[in-house]
Amino acid sequence: MCGIVGYVGKQKAATLIIEGLKRLEYRGYDSAGVAVWQNGHIEVAKKTGRVANLEKEAARHKLTGTTGIGHTRWATHGGVTDANAHPHVSSDGRIALIHNGVIENYASMKKFLAGKGYTFASETDTEVLCNLIAYHYAKEPEVAGENRLLDSVRKTLRHAHGTYGIVVLAVDRPGELVTARKGSPLILGIGDGENLVASDVAAIVSRTQSVVYLKDGEIALLTAGSFSISTLDETDVTPVIDKVTWSISDAEKGDYAHFMEKEIFEQPVALENAMRGRFSEDGSTAQFGGLNITPAEFRQIERFMFCACGTALHACMVTEHQIERFARMPVECDYASEFRYRNSPLFPNTLFFVMSQSGETIDTLAALREAKRKGYKVLAVNNVVGSTIAREADGGIYQHVGPEVGVASTKAFTSQLLIGAMLALYIGRMRDLSFGAGVRMVNALKGAPDLVRKALEQAPHIRAIAKRYAHHTDMLFLGRLSLYPIALEGALKLKEISYIHAEGYPAAEMKHGPIALVSEKCPSVFLAPQGEIFSKILSSMQEIKARKGPIIAVVTEGTELPAGLADEIITIPACEEIVLPIVASIPVQLLSYYIAVERGCDVDKPRNLAKSVTVE
Ligand code: M6R
């Protein structure tokens, strides 16, 4: 949730760290801070609010040192105050620490440390951890050939229960950083005469494209000219250096007002990237390189289980519908956060999937681990290369859509829908989906980017509608079959970025309760494309209209609705059922985006949210 950056080299650390923090601000924006070693002490600047506030504060501190650590916070323990902002410094002034995660046994540590005379200026678990490192550091003897700071951090972490990604700076070790992870991502950036550590590639890609993904239980020592990795039990680790495939411009807004806007309009290209090389030569099915499961093994599978959170769960729900419809196989879908504690009975020959843009969502990761513990093979659909979920899954499919920075997921969502549809095709072709049906579906999927381009042409029209509806406080999103999850997604998008209360429902279910909300003050967005139950959706619209509810109808181009039924009409191009959820997502994304802009909301950094949720 929080953003972490550490730098050791020859440049002014604070400048580079603050630049990195700006790119990580989407991870948390309650407060930000930086600590730099200079002139024999650790100088700290920190401030509640955005990184821009920190930048002003840092200017006052004249931070010139070349080793430092920085952090953007999404509050867990303790309110949003300057004192609770990271970095924290131990009460003896010798250790500074930034931390992402939660230390569960911080209360007993605090009691122990208070008994030893340590004092605390904040309410955070991080400050407790920092003081425990200082305690061990003070006790640890200096032994030739060993690193006292590294040993003290190791000792401390052996006592820590919970999750952490940390970076430590010591007052008497200029030019050194110690970093360690368990349950929170950390990436080392290997530069030329400088090294970095960050919670996300976006923070370091302007300095280097050579990275090492730290694993759980590993600890690293960084200096300007070297880095070494070992485990908490002191086993040396041989690092694997990976190359990041995207560049800094992928993580910048360019001419767009918001990352969300950029990412919405990037979707045609994102879909092209997600499908590249993934259709068979005969053009009748999909193919995936990283599933790590043979077609023969796949044929033994009798059912599928999908787990995810938020938007990714909505993508799983569409995939459930499509695998059942096109491959005629049973699928179950669950909130990852519920699955992990529900102890639900799983059938043998079940193949487990998790979906996660970030690959770091703690609930999804826990569901993956729970399924593996029960002996199931788990595959992941995931965007961030090298993420924890990607590494712990038995195999999977990368989304290949580049960094998604906007907190509200858009291009990651439609690429998950695409991969879900390709899975339905792949599984269907192993069963009784004919060659001809397969070819037709492949052609439909290949046409998705152009259909999305066409749907995006409605943007100015949708913007005008958004202006007329932005003052509302409640809204319903209604859809059926594979568009029911798109209705859920439309409601989620609107809620999270515009703070309008919104609910998604299967259109026909609305009369069993939610219709009580309908009045001229509560508009309904109907996803009403042509199809076998179009007439049923029209009936639901009539029921809303009879109660004076305003209707925004998303319909297939060329559809003639009964006069006066809809107040607003948005069209999408006619398309095959397999791509319909992708195409129908575009108007709900645009509508939510433009309503939020109209309301003056901070679209890319909605209140209380963070891009990836790495705490329970
Ligand atoms: O990184 P993940 O896909 O695992 O994230 C899951 C959810 O936290 C995420 O989709 C969230 O719901 C988004 N803010 C929705 O726009």
XYZ file of C-alpha atoms and ligand atoms in Angstrom:
632
model
C 0.000 0.000 0.000
C 2.785 2.393 0.947
C 5.467 3.490 -1.479
C 9.123 2.923 -0.644
C 12.279 4.327 -2.259
C 15.888 4.100 -1.103
C 18.980 5.456 -2.845
C 22.718 5.123 -2.305
C 25.114 6.666 -4.807
C 26.690 9.973 -5.769
C 23.643 12.103 -6.530
C 21.526 14.113 -4.075
C 19.434 11.302 -2.614
C 16.453 13.466 -1.599
C 15.919 14.788 -5.133
C 15.867 11.309 -6.672
C 13.803 9.857 -3.841
C 11.147 12.573 -4.109
C 11.014 12.049 -7.887
C 10.489 8.330 -7.213
C 7.864 9.012 -4.547
C 5.877 11.100 -7.017
C 5.656 8.052 -9.266
C 4.594 5.916 -6.303
C 2.062 8.335 -4.889
C -0.755 6.124 -6.145
C 0.345 3.571 -3.535
C -0.679 5.835 -0.672
C -1.026 9.551 -0.172
C -1.779 10.200 3.500
C 1.727 11.537 4.137
C 5.235 11.390 2.727
C 8.736 11.678 4.118
C 12.429 11.392 3.399
C 15.504 10.777 5.570
C 19.029 11.486 4.361
C 22.410 10.834 5.905
C 24.437 14.060 5.929
C 27.187 15.630 8.006
C 27.204 12.812 10.544
C 23.497 12.755 11.306
C 20.162 11.668 9.815
C 18.079 14.603 8.614
C 14.355 13.898 8.298
C 11.652 15.859 6.466
C 8.074 14.595 6.539
C 4.614 16.008 6.057
C 0.995 14.903 5.889
C -0.695 15.104 2.498
C 0.790 14.751 -0.935
C 4.403 14.475 -2.027
C 4.153 18.133 -3.137
C 3.890 19.074 0.565
C 6.978 17.008 1.321
C 8.856 18.679 -1.512
C 8.330 22.096 0.132
C 9.266 20.731 3.551
C 12.388 19.034 2.159
C 13.539 22.335 0.609
C 13.620 23.850 4.098
C 15.880 21.023 5.324
C 18.521 21.516 2.596
C 19.004 17.795 2.034
C 22.318 17.287 0.269
C 23.315 13.760 1.365
C 23.786 10.938 -1.134
C 22.244 8.101 0.893
C 18.586 8.226 1.851
C 15.185 6.616 2.209
C 11.674 7.900 1.414
C 8.084 6.809 1.844
C 4.490 7.601 0.915
C 2.051 6.351 3.539
C -1.374 4.749 3.466
C -2.280 4.817 7.147
C -2.774 1.520 9.022
C -1.544 1.977 12.619
C -2.163 5.526 13.781
C -3.909 8.499 12.204
C -2.731 10.768 9.426
C -0.292 13.057 11.256
C 3.230 14.366 10.700
C 4.399 12.296 13.679
C 3.025 9.074 12.199
C 4.579 9.760 8.783
C 7.655 7.726 7.823
C 10.656 7.645 8.047
C 10.776 6.960 11.773
C 13.939 7.484 13.789
C 14.781 5.466 16.907
C 14.722 7.377 20.180
C 18.526 7.110 20.410
C 18.717 8.834 16.989
C 20.830 6.059 15.415
C 18.412 4.241 13.094
C 15.916 5.507 10.506
C 13.325 3.183 9.003
C 10.619 3.097 6.337
C 8.130 0.252 6.340
C 5.291 -1.118 4.266
C 3.136 -3.738 6.024
C 1.866 -4.440 9.505
C 3.832 -5.707 12.535
C 1.258 -7.710 14.467
C 3.227 -8.153 17.699
C 4.303 -4.518 17.977
C 2.529 -4.089 21.347
C 4.690 -6.661 23.141
C 7.828 -5.268 21.445
C 6.860 -1.779 22.593
C 6.407 -2.902 26.190
C 9.814 -4.560 26.131
C 11.485 -1.490 24.638
C 9.756 0.921 27.034
C 11.245 -1.155 29.873
C 14.680 -0.552 28.333
C 14.157 3.207 28.241
C 13.176 3.667 24.576
C 10.535 6.310 23.938
C 8.002 6.738 21.137
C 6.833 9.834 19.310
C 4.177 8.188 17.127
C 1.404 5.598 17.300
C 2.938 3.385 14.621
C 4.140 -0.207 14.615
C 7.001 1.014 12.381
C 8.527 3.185 15.092
C 8.507 0.180 17.423
C 10.333 -1.929 14.823
C 12.813 0.891 14.294
C 13.594 1.043 18.018
C 13.994 -2.714 18.215
C 16.606 -2.517 15.452
C 18.314 0.275 17.409
C 18.236 -1.880 20.550
C 19.936 -4.806 18.802
C 22.327 -2.438 17.019
C 23.435 -0.955 20.340
C 24.055 -4.434 21.770
C 25.641 -6.037 18.697
C 29.450 -6.165 18.887
C 31.481 -4.961 15.884
C 33.020 -8.134 14.382
C 35.552 -7.971 11.562
C 34.086 -9.297 8.288
C 30.504 -8.962 9.488
C 28.016 -6.167 9.069
C 26.586 -5.079 12.391
C 23.584 -3.301 10.898
C 22.655 -6.316 8.778
C 22.933 -8.597 11.810
C 20.791 -6.283 13.963
C 18.061 -6.114 11.343
C 18.135 -9.909 11.007
C 17.799 -10.329 14.785
C 14.895 -7.888 14.891
C 13.009 -9.485 12.028
C 13.260 -12.926 13.567
C 10.989 -11.526 16.327
C 8.579 -9.721 13.976
C 5.205 -11.282 13.184
C 3.293 -9.837 10.275
C 4.324 -8.345 6.974
C 7.047 -5.945 6.031
C 9.040 -4.343 3.291
C 11.629 -2.186 5.064
C 14.654 -0.032 4.351
C 17.035 0.923 7.146
C 19.623 3.678 7.420
C 22.082 3.960 10.349
C 23.710 7.170 11.524
C 27.184 5.661 11.762
C 27.055 3.761 8.451
C 26.979 6.383 5.693
C 26.699 4.889 2.227
C 24.817 1.756 3.342
C 21.195 0.670 3.244
C 19.709 -2.559 4.556
C 16.422 -3.756 3.110
C 14.279 -6.822 3.743
C 10.876 -8.165 2.804
C 8.149 -10.509 3.928
C 4.786 -10.076 2.264
C 5.456 -6.615 0.809
C 7.141 -6.165 -2.560
C 10.673 -4.781 -2.861
C 12.786 -4.421 -5.957
C 16.483 -3.596 -6.108
C 17.537 -1.273 -8.929
C 21.113 -2.020 -9.954
C 22.693 1.131 -11.350
C 26.085 2.368 -12.454
C 27.836 3.557 -9.294
C 24.502 3.726 -7.508
C 21.883 1.305 -6.233
C 18.238 1.751 -5.396
C 15.445 -0.101 -3.696
C 11.729 0.509 -4.194
C 8.347 -1.053 -3.688
C 7.617 -0.627 -7.399
C 9.618 -0.536 -10.611
C 8.044 2.839 -11.517
C 10.188 4.561 -8.868
C 13.524 3.377 -10.233
C 13.049 2.930 -13.969
C 14.347 6.454 -14.689
C 17.731 5.420 -13.183
C 18.080 1.795 -14.291
C 16.266 -1.020 -16.053
C 18.291 -3.743 -14.292
C 16.329 -5.043 -11.341
C 16.370 -7.830 -8.788
C 13.032 -8.906 -7.316
C 13.660 -9.561 -3.638
C 11.865 -12.640 -2.285
C 10.110 -13.119 1.038
C 12.598 -13.862 3.798
C 15.489 -12.165 1.963
C 17.577 -9.278 3.229
C 19.947 -7.137 1.161
C 22.840 -4.804 1.855
C 23.275 -1.964 -0.656
C 26.194 0.382 -1.144
C 26.861 2.655 -4.126
C 29.060 0.066 -5.798
C 27.742 -3.278 -4.527
C 24.778 -5.259 -3.349
C 24.468 -8.627 -1.664
C 21.457 -10.714 -0.727
C 21.068 -13.339 1.949
C 18.285 -14.851 4.025
C 17.296 -14.187 7.611
C 19.100 -17.419 8.549
C 22.285 -16.111 6.896
C 22.359 -18.191 3.726
C 23.821 -16.295 0.761
C 21.503 -15.839 -2.229
C 22.767 -15.624 -5.822
C 20.835 -12.714 -7.335
C 19.038 -12.952 -10.674
C 19.125 -9.620 -12.526
C 16.058 -9.019 -14.717
C 15.524 -6.326 -17.343
C 12.429 -4.136 -17.100
C 10.710 -4.080 -20.488
C 8.988 -0.703 -20.181
C 10.435 2.760 -19.942
C 9.734 5.879 -17.958
C 7.310 7.334 -20.555
C 4.954 4.390 -19.895
C 4.599 5.634 -16.336
C 3.933 9.275 -17.269
C 0.643 11.008 -18.070
C 1.834 12.750 -21.221
C -0.851 15.135 -22.519
C -3.701 13.519 -20.597
C -5.304 15.214 -17.595
C -5.202 12.033 -15.532
C -3.614 8.591 -15.642
C -7.116 7.142 -15.635
C -7.965 9.040 -18.819
C -4.703 7.946 -20.436
C -5.305 4.338 -19.449
C -8.899 4.358 -20.739
C -7.707 5.595 -24.136
C -4.762 3.178 -24.167
C -7.106 0.202 -24.125
C -7.077 -0.641 -27.853
C -3.284 -0.940 -27.775
C -3.341 -2.664 -24.386
C -5.685 -5.315 -25.791
C -3.432 -5.796 -28.821
C -0.488 -6.348 -26.481
C -2.442 -8.752 -24.286
C -3.426 -10.972 -27.243
C -0.163 -10.784 -29.254
C 1.142 -14.261 -30.145
C -1.662 -15.942 -28.269
C -3.710 -17.427 -31.105
C -2.957 -20.787 -32.689
C -1.590 -20.926 -36.216
C -4.825 -22.423 -37.573
C -6.696 -19.440 -36.095
C -9.203 -21.552 -34.184
C -8.065 -21.295 -30.580
C -5.944 -19.466 -28.029
C -2.522 -20.505 -26.782
C -0.664 -19.511 -23.647
C 3.034 -19.975 -23.019
C 3.226 -19.951 -19.235
C 0.415 -22.176 -18.010
C 2.823 -24.951 -17.028
C 0.091 -27.501 -17.531
C -0.069 -29.828 -20.511
C -3.174 -30.088 -22.711
C -3.505 -33.673 -21.435
C -3.533 -32.469 -17.814
C -5.939 -29.707 -18.756
C -8.368 -32.272 -20.149
C -8.497 -33.950 -16.716
C -9.865 -30.743 -15.182
C -13.549 -30.950 -14.313
C -14.198 -27.512 -12.845
C -12.587 -24.139 -12.227
C -12.382 -21.850 -9.227
C -11.551 -18.135 -9.612
C -10.594 -15.796 -6.754
C -9.778 -12.091 -6.806
C -10.711 -8.744 -5.270
C -12.504 -5.635 -6.516
C -12.357 -5.013 -10.237
C -10.367 -8.192 -10.832
C -13.204 -10.167 -9.222
C -15.623 -8.619 -11.708
C -13.350 -9.846 -14.501
C -13.469 -13.329 -12.916
C -17.280 -13.174 -12.849
C -17.398 -12.441 -16.571
C -14.911 -15.271 -17.154
C -17.135 -17.600 -15.121
C -20.037 -16.746 -17.382
C -18.001 -17.250 -20.551
C -16.351 -20.545 -19.579
C -19.752 -21.927 -18.611
C -21.356 -20.628 -21.801
C -18.689 -21.453 -24.371
C -16.772 -24.325 -22.780
C -19.742 -25.823 -20.897
C -17.707 -26.379 -17.734
C -18.670 -25.445 -14.169
C -16.922 -22.447 -12.644
C -17.066 -20.958 -9.176
C -15.991 -17.439 -8.297
C -15.258 -16.034 -4.865
C -13.960 -12.953 -3.150
C -10.386 -13.874 -2.273
C -10.879 -12.331 1.180
C -13.806 -14.670 1.882
C -12.330 -17.775 0.308
C -9.253 -17.656 2.525
C -11.333 -18.010 5.700
C -14.413 -19.861 4.471
C -12.811 -23.297 4.258
C -15.182 -24.134 1.431
C -15.123 -27.720 0.144
C -13.261 -27.967 -3.146
C -13.845 -30.741 -5.638
C -10.993 -32.871 -6.933
C -9.798 -32.043 -10.458
C -10.437 -28.368 -9.879
C -8.066 -25.884 -11.477
C -7.640 -22.759 -9.413
C -7.116 -19.288 -10.900
C -6.384 -15.974 -9.215
C -6.535 -12.630 -11.016
C -4.638 -9.574 -9.849
C -3.343 -6.552 -11.719
C -0.677 -5.800 -9.121
C 0.042 -9.373 -8.111
C 0.494 -8.084 -4.561
C -3.077 -7.941 -3.195
C -2.728 -9.690 0.148
C -6.186 -11.321 0.127
C -5.635 -12.760 -3.344
C -2.188 -13.958 -2.370
C -3.627 -15.594 0.745
C -6.312 -17.339 -1.358
C -3.584 -18.617 -3.683
C -1.599 -19.952 -0.731
C -4.680 -21.540 0.820
C -5.538 -23.335 -2.435
C -1.944 -24.524 -2.800
C -1.935 -25.699 0.799
C -4.963 -27.802 -0.044
C -3.002 -29.355 -2.878
C -4.473 -27.511 -5.849
C -2.560 -26.186 -8.792
C -3.004 -22.402 -8.946
C -2.587 -20.290 -12.086
C -2.485 -16.491 -12.061
C -3.683 -13.821 -14.449
C -1.468 -10.902 -13.502
C -0.068 -7.683 -14.952
C 3.019 -6.823 -12.897
C 5.913 -9.003 -13.974
C 7.817 -10.587 -11.101
C 5.067 -9.849 -8.565
C 4.627 -12.112 -5.567
C 1.519 -13.748 -7.022
C 3.289 -14.339 -10.341
C 6.151 -15.986 -8.505
C 4.085 -18.126 -6.174
C 1.586 -19.358 -8.768
C 2.275 -22.638 -10.541
C 1.918 -20.892 -13.870
C -0.109 -18.157 -15.448
C -0.804 -15.531 -18.021
C 0.712 -12.063 -17.974
C -1.586 -9.249 -19.088
C 1.222 -7.256 -20.763
C -0.576 -3.901 -20.564
C 2.278 -1.900 -19.012
C 2.037 0.016 -15.757
C -1.454 0.957 -14.589
C -1.077 4.002 -12.355
C -4.651 5.288 -11.917
C -6.087 3.803 -8.730
C -9.276 2.979 -10.642
C -8.461 -0.027 -12.781
C -9.403 0.281 -16.477
C -6.975 -1.176 -19.011
C -6.026 -3.945 -16.587
C -9.723 -4.833 -16.296
C -10.443 -5.089 -20.024
C -7.269 -7.092 -20.577
C -8.386 -9.490 -17.835
C -11.720 -9.778 -19.656
C -9.845 -10.533 -22.865
C -7.694 -13.205 -21.237
C -10.786 -14.696 -19.583
C -12.511 -14.869 -22.976
C -9.421 -16.478 -24.510
C -9.403 -19.035 -21.707
C -13.060 -19.841 -22.417
C -12.131 -20.352 -26.062
C -9.073 -22.464 -25.207
C -11.018 -24.704 -22.849
C -14.002 -24.841 -25.223
C -11.829 -25.993 -28.115
C -10.529 -28.834 -25.929
C -14.114 -29.910 -25.446
C -16.947 -29.589 -27.915
C -16.503 -26.136 -29.421
C -16.164 -26.710 -33.178
C -13.323 -25.498 -35.400
C -15.698 -23.070 -37.137
C -16.989 -21.665 -33.845
C -13.389 -21.310 -32.676
C -12.370 -19.398 -35.831
C -15.331 -17.077 -35.402
C -14.416 -16.392 -31.771
C -10.754 -15.795 -32.621
C -11.782 -13.290 -35.295
C -14.118 -11.587 -32.843
C -11.370 -11.316 -30.236
C -8.897 -9.975 -32.795
C -11.472 -7.301 -33.630
C -11.819 -6.165 -30.002
C -9.241 -3.321 -30.203
C -11.069 -1.694 -33.132
C -14.441 -2.113 -31.438
C -13.021 -0.400 -28.365
C -11.657 2.420 -30.577
C -15.173 2.852 -31.944
C -16.721 2.832 -28.453
C -14.200 5.473 -27.347
C -15.493 7.809 -30.079
C -18.516 8.362 -27.848
C -16.319 10.157 -25.293
C -17.481 13.746 -26.078
C -21.140 12.642 -26.000
C -20.626 10.788 -22.695
C -18.843 13.835 -21.272
C -21.902 15.960 -22.042
C -24.169 13.403 -20.331
C -21.826 13.329 -17.331
C -22.228 17.100 -16.902
C -26.010 16.648 -16.616
C -25.816 13.811 -14.066
C -22.816 14.742 -11.930
C -24.945 16.360 -9.201
C -26.770 13.117 -8.319
C -26.046 11.321 -5.068
C -27.278 7.829 -6.017
C -27.123 5.772 -9.179
C -27.997 2.239 -10.257
C -26.105 0.180 -12.842
C -28.111 -2.655 -14.351
C -27.079 -5.415 -16.729
C -27.717 -9.084 -17.374
C -25.707 -12.241 -18.035
C -22.094 -11.337 -18.872
C -22.944 -7.653 -18.445
C -24.126 -8.042 -14.860
C -20.474 -7.952 -13.671
C -19.960 -4.917 -15.930
C -22.848 -3.246 -14.062
C -21.038 -4.074 -10.803
C -17.856 -2.641 -12.253
C -19.636 0.538 -13.409
C -20.986 1.064 -9.899
C -17.571 0.403 -8.339
C -15.850 2.840 -10.729
C -18.374 5.585 -9.995
C -18.210 5.053 -6.228
C -14.459 4.994 -5.947
C -13.627 8.080 -7.993
C -16.711 10.339 -7.676
C -18.000 9.311 -4.195
C -21.529 8.953 -5.585
C -23.359 6.062 -3.990
C -23.923 3.478 -6.730
C -25.120 -0.105 -6.880
C -24.852 -2.733 -9.577
C -27.616 -5.291 -10.011
C -28.829 -7.887 -12.486
C -31.508 -5.811 -14.275
C -34.397 -8.147 -13.458
C -33.384 -8.444 -9.809
C -33.956 -4.731 -9.369
C -37.698 -5.251 -8.806
C -36.946 -7.398 -5.736
C -35.819 -4.482 -3.603
C -33.594 -1.836 -5.203
C -36.576 -0.455 -7.152
C -37.571 1.183 -3.865
C -34.651 3.585 -4.455
C -35.943 4.671 -7.850
C -37.193 8.243 -8.194
C -36.364 11.218 -10.396
C -33.331 11.653 -8.123
C -31.818 8.211 -8.803
C -30.750 7.585 -12.413
C -30.226 4.053 -13.746
C -27.553 3.126 -16.250
C -28.879 0.216 -18.293
C -26.505 -2.027 -20.224
C -28.952 -3.018 -22.926
C -27.247 -4.389 -26.047
C -29.120 -6.364 -28.690
C -29.277 -10.045 -27.765
C -31.560 -12.826 -26.758
C -32.919 -11.093 -23.668
C -33.049 -7.535 -25.019
C -36.852 -7.480 -24.709
C -36.585 -8.495 -21.038
C -34.211 -5.594 -20.392
C -36.698 -3.260 -22.066
C -39.334 -4.443 -19.583
C -37.021 -3.590 -16.689
C -36.486 -0.146 -18.210
C -40.256 0.361 -18.434
C -40.557 -0.482 -14.725
C -37.990 2.191 -13.862
C -39.549 4.763 -16.192
C -42.989 4.147 -14.683
C -41.472 5.324 -11.389
C -39.945 8.445 -12.949
C -36.385 7.135 -12.776
C -34.053 8.803 -15.316
C -32.482 6.242 -17.675
C -29.097 6.282 -19.363
C -29.241 3.419 -21.872
C -26.167 1.817 -23.399
C -27.440 0.163 -26.569
C -26.123 -1.370 -29.776
C -25.737 1.085 -32.677
C -28.917 1.230 -34.728
C -31.231 0.257 -31.843
C -34.573 2.107 -31.805
C -35.906 2.371 -28.269
C -39.599 3.100 -27.620
C -40.089 6.892 -27.616
C -39.423 8.540 -24.253
C -38.076 5.390 -22.615
C -34.468 6.517 -22.212
C -33.388 9.999 -21.221
C -29.910 9.485 -22.647
C -28.608 7.018 -25.191
C -25.006 5.883 -25.546
C -24.216 3.502 -28.385
C -21.652 0.735 -28.669
C -20.789 -1.053 -31.925
C -22.515 -4.362 -32.695
C -20.239 -7.241 -31.713
C -20.016 -10.954 -30.952
C -21.048 -12.034 -27.462
C -17.487 -13.064 -26.519
C -16.218 -9.449 -26.778
C -19.373 -7.697 -25.593
C -18.218 -7.275 -21.940
C -15.010 -5.581 -23.134
C -16.859 -3.181 -25.435
C -19.606 -2.435 -22.883
C -16.995 -1.539 -20.250
C -15.923 1.552 -22.183
C -19.055 3.697 -21.659
C -19.234 2.925 -17.932
C -15.555 3.810 -17.492
C -15.971 7.072 -19.419
C -19.175 8.010 -17.631
C -17.599 7.502 -14.193
C -14.447 9.329 -15.230
C -16.226 12.391 -16.626
C -18.652 12.570 -13.682
C -15.708 12.514 -11.262
C -13.921 15.239 -13.263
C -17.110 17.313 -13.318
C -17.358 16.990 -9.524
C -13.760 18.181 -9.174
C -12.586 14.886 -7.650
C -8.954 13.808 -7.549
C -9.522 11.026 -10.054
C -6.132 9.317 -9.859
C -5.934 9.444 -6.086
C -9.413 8.919 -4.687
C -9.806 9.383 -0.950
C -9.009 6.473 1.373
C -7.831 4.221 -1.461
C -4.495 2.918 -2.648
C -3.587 1.126 -5.826
C -2.631 -2.201 -4.356
C -3.940 -3.406 -1.041
C -1.165 -5.281 0.705
C -2.741 -5.338 4.164
C -5.794 -7.280 5.345
O -4.100 -5.467 -8.023
P -5.401 -6.206 -7.930
O -6.021 -6.465 -9.273
O -5.297 -7.464 -7.122
O -6.370 -5.232 -7.152
C -7.650 -5.649 -6.742
C -8.486 -4.488 -6.275
O -7.922 -3.867 -5.159
C -8.639 -3.431 -7.379
O -9.173 -3.991 -8.538
C -9.565 -2.283 -6.909
O -10.858 -2.752 -6.739
C -9.490 -1.121 -7.904
N -9.278 0.121 -7.201
C -10.717 -0.939 -8.694
O -10.643 0.105 -9.600
